[in-house]
PDB file of C-alpha atoms in Angstrom:
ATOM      1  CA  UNK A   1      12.352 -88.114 -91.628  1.00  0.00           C
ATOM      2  CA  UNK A   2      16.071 -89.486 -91.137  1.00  0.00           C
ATOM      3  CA  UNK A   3      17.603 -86.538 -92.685  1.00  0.00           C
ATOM      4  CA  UNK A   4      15.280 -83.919 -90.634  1.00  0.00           C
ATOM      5  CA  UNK A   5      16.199 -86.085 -87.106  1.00  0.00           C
ATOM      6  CA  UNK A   6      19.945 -85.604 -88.421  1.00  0.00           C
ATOM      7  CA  UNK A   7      19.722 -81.809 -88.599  1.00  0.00           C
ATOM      8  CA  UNK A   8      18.162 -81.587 -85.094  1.00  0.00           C
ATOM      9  CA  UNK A   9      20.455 -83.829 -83.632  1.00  0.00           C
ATOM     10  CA  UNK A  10      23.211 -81.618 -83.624  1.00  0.00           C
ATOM     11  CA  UNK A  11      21.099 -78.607 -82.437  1.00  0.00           C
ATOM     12  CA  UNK A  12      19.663 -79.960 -79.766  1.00  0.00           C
ATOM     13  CA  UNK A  13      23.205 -81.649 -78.547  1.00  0.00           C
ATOM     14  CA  UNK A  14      24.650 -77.830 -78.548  1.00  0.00           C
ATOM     15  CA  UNK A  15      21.649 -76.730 -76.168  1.00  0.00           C
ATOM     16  CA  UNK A  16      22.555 -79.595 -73.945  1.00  0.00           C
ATOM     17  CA  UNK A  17      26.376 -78.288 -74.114  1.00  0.00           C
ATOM     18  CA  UNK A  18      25.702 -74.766 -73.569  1.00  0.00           C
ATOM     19  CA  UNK A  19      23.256 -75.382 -70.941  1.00  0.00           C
ATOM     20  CA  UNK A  20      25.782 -77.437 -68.971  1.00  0.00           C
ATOM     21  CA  UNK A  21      28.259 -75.074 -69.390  1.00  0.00           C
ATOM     22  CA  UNK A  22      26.186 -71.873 -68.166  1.00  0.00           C
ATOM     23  CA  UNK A  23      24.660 -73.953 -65.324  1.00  0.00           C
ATOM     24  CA  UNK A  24      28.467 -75.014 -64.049  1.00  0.00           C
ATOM     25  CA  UNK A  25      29.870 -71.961 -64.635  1.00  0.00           C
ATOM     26  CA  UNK A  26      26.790 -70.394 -62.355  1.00  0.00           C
ATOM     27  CA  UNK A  27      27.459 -73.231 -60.055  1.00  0.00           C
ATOM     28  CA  UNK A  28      30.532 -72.644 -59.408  1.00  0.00           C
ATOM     29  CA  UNK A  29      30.170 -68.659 -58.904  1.00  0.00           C
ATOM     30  CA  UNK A  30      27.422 -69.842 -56.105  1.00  0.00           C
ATOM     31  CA  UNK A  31      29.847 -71.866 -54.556  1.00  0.00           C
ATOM     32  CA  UNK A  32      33.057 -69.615 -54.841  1.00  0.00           C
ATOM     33  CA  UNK A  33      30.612 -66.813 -52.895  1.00  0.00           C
ATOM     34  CA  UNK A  34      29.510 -68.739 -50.715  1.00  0.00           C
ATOM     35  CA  UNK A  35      32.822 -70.452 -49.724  1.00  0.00           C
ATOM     36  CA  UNK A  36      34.300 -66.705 -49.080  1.00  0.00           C
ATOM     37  CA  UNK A  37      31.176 -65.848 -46.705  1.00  0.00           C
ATOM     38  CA  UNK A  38      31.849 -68.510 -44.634  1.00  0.00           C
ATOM     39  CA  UNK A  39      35.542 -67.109 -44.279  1.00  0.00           C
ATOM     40  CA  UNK A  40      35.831 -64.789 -40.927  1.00  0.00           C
ATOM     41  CA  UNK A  41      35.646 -61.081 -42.380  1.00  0.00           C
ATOM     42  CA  UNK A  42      39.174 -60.458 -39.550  1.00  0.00           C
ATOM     43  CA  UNK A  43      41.015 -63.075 -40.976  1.00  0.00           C
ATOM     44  CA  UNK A  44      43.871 -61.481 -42.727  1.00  0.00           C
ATOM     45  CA  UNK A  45      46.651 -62.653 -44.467  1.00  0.00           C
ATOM     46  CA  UNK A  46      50.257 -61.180 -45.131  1.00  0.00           C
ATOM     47  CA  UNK A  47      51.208 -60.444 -49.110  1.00  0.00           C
ATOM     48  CA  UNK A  48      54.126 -58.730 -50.574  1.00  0.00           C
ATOM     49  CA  UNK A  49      57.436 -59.312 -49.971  1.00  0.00           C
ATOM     50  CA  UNK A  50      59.456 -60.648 -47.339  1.00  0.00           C
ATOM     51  CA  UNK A  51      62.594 -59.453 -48.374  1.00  0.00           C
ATOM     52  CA  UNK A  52      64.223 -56.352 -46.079  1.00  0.00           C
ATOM     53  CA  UNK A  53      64.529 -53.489 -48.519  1.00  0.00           C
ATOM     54  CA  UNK A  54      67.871 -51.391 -47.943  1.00  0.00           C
ATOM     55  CA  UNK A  55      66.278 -48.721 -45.290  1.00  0.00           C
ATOM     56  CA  UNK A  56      65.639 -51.884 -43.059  1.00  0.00           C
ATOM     57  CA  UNK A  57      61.478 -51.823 -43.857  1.00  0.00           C
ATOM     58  CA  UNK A  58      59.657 -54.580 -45.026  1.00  0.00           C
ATOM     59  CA  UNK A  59      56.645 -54.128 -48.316  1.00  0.00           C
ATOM     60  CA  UNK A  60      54.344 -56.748 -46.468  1.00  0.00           C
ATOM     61  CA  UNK A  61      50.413 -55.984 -46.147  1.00  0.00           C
ATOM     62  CA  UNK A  62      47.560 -57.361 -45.189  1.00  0.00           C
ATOM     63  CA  UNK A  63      44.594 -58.148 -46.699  1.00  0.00           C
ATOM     64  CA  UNK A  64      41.695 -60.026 -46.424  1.00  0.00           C
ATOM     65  CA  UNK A  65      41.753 -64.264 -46.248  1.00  0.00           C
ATOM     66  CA  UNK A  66      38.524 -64.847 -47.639  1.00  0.00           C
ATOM     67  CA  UNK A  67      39.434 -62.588 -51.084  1.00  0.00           C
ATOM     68  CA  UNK A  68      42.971 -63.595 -51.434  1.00  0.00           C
ATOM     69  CA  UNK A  69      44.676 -65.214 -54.469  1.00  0.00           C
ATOM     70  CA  UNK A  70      45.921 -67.552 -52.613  1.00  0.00           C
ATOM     71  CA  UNK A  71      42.391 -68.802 -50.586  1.00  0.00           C
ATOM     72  CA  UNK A  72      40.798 -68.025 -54.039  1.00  0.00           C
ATOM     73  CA  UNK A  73      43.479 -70.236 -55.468  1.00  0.00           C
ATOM     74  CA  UNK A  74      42.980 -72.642 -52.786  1.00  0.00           C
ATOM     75  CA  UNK A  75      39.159 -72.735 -53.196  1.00  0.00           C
ATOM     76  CA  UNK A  76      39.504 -73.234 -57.569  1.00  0.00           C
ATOM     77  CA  UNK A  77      41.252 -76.244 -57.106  1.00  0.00           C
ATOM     78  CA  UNK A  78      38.338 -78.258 -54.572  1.00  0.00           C
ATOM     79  CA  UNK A  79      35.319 -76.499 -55.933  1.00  0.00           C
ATOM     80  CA  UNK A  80      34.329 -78.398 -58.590  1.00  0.00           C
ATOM     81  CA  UNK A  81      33.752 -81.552 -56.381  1.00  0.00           C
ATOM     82  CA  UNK A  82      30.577 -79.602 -55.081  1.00  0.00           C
ATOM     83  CA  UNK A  83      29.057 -80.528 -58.097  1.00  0.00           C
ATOM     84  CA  UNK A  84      28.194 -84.021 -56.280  1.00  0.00           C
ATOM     85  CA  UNK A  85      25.157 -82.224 -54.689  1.00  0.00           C
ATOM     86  CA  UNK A  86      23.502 -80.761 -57.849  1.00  0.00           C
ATOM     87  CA  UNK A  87      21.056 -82.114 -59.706  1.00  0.00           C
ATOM     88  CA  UNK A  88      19.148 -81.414 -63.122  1.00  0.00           C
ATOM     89  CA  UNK A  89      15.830 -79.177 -63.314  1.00  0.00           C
ATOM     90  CA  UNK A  90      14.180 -79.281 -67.032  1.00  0.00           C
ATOM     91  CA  UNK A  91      12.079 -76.069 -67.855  1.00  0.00           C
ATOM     92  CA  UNK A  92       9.016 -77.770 -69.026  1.00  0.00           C
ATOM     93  CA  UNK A  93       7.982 -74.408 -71.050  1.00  0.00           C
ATOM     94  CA  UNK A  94      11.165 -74.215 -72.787  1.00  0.00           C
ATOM     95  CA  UNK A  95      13.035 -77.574 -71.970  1.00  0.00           C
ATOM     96  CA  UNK A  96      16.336 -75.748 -71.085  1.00  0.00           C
ATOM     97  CA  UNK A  97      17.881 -77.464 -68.454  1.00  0.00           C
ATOM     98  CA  UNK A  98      19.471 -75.861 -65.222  1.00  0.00           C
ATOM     99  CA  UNK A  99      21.215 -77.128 -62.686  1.00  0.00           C
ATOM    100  CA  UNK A 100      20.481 -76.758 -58.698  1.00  0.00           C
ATOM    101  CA  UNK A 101      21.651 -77.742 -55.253  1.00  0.00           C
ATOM    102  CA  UNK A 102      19.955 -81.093 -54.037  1.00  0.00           C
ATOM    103  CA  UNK A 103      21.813 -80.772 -50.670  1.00  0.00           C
ATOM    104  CA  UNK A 104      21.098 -77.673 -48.878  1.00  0.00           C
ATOM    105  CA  UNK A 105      24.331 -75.820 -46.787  1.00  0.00           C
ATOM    106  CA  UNK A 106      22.474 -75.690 -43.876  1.00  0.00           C
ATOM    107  CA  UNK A 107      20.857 -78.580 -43.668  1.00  0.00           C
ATOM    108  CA  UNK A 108      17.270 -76.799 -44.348  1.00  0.00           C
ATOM    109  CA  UNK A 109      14.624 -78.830 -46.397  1.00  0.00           C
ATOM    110  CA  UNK A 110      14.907 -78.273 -50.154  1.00  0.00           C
ATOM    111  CA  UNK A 111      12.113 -78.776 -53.110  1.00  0.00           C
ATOM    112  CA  UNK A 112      13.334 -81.476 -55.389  1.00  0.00           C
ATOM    113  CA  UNK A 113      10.134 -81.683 -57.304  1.00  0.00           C
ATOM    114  CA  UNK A 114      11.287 -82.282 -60.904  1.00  0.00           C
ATOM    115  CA  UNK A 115      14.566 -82.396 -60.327  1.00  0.00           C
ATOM    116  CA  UNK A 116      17.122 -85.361 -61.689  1.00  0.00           C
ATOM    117  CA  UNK A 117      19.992 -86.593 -59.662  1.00  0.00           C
ATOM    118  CA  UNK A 118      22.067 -88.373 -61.562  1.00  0.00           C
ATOM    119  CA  UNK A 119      25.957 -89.806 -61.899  1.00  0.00           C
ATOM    120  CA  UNK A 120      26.221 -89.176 -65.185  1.00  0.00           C
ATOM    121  CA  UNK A 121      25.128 -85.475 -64.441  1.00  0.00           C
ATOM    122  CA  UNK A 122      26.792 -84.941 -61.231  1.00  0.00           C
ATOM    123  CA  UNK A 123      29.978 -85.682 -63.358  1.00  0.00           C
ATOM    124  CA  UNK A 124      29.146 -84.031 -66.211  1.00  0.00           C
ATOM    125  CA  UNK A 125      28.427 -81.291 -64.741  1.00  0.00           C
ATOM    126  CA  UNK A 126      31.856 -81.703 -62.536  1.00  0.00           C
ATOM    127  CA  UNK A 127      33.668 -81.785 -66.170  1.00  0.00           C
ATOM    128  CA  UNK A 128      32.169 -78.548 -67.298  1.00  0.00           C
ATOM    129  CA  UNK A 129      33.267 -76.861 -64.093  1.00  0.00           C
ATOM    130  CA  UNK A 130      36.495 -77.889 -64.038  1.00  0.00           C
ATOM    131  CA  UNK A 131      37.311 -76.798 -67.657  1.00  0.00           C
ATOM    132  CA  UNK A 132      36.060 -73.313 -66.462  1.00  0.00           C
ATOM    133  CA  UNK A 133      37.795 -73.075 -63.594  1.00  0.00           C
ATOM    134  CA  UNK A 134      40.972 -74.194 -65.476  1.00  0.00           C
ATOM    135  CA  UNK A 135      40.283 -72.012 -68.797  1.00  0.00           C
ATOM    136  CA  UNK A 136      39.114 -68.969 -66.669  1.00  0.00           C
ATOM    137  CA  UNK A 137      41.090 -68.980 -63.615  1.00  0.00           C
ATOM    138  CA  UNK A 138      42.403 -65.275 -63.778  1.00  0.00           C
ATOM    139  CA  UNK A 139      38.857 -63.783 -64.400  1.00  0.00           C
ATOM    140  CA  UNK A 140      37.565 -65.570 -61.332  1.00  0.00           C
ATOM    141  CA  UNK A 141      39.947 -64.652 -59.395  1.00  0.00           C
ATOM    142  CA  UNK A 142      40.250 -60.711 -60.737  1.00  0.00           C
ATOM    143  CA  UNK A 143      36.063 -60.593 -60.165  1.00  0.00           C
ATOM    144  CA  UNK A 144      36.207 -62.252 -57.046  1.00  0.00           C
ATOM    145  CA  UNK A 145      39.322 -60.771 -55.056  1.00  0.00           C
ATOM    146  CA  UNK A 146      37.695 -57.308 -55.406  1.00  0.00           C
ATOM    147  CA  UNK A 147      33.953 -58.105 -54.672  1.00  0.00           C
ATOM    148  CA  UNK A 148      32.667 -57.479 -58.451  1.00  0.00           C
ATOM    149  CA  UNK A 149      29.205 -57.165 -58.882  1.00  0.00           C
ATOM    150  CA  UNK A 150      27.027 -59.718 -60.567  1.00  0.00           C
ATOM    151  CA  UNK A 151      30.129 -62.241 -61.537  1.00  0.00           C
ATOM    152  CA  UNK A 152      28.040 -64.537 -63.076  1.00  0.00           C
ATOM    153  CA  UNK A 153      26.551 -62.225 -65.545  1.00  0.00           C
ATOM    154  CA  UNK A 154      29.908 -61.150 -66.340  1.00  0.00           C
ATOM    155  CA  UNK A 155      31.851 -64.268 -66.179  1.00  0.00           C
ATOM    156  CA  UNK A 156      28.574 -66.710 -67.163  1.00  0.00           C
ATOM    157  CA  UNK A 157      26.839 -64.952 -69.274  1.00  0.00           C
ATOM    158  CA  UNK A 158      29.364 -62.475 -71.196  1.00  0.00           C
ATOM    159  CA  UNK A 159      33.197 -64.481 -71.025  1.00  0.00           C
ATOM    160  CA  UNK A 160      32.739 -67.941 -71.283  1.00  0.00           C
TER     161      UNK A 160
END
């Protein structure tokens, strides 16, 4: 019995891992989106270079706030503290665990039947994002600066 338990120790210790690290690499897609919706679609910001070439023009442009490197940059490095306001949902049919906002944006009503909030996975979960965001930085900011489609198929479920 000892010797089965240790073989499904380690097995069920991955599924925890790679659960946590799907669910905070979704999480933090959700909240990268929604953080550039709430940006003003005029907002624009100036990008190139400010030096005068020799014909007396300048190679400045401008382009979009919300999908910048430099908001997207901006956004990376406070994202992960979102993770305060998920909690832990357990499939009972195939005890995979996900992971899903507790506190709504909008202040609406939310169903938190079955769902654990928790320090240890509020941090854990913080963790796991923040090793993403650090390890796959370029990606997320390549998908999201040009408004890829389903980033966190690509980035969730094929890259990391």
């Amino acid at each position: 019995l000892v010797v089965a338990l240790g073989a499904l120790l380690p097995a069920a210790a991955a599924r925890r891992s790679q659960d946590l690290h799907c669910g905070a690499c979704r999480a933090l897609v959700d909240e990268l989106e929604w953080e550039i919706a709430q940006v003003d679609p005029r907002k624009t910001i100036q990008m190139g270079s400010f030096r005068i070439n020799p014909d007396g023009s300048q190679s400045v442009v401008e382009v979009p706030y919300a999908r910048s490197e430099a908001h997207l940059t901006e956004l990376l490095e406070r994202v992960c503290e979102k993770m305060k306001e998920y909690g832990e949902k357990v499939d009972p049919a195939t005890h995979r665990k996900s992971y899903v906002r507790v506190i709504s944006h909008d202040g609406t009503k939310m169903d938190l039947s079955g769902v654990k909030i928790d320090g240890d996975v509020a941090s854990s979960l913080k963790f796991a994002c923040e090793s993403i965001a650090e390890e796959y930085e370029d990606e997320l900011i390549e998908f999201l600066s040009h408004e890829a489609d389903n980033v966190k198929d690509r980035l969730c479920s094929k890259r990391t």
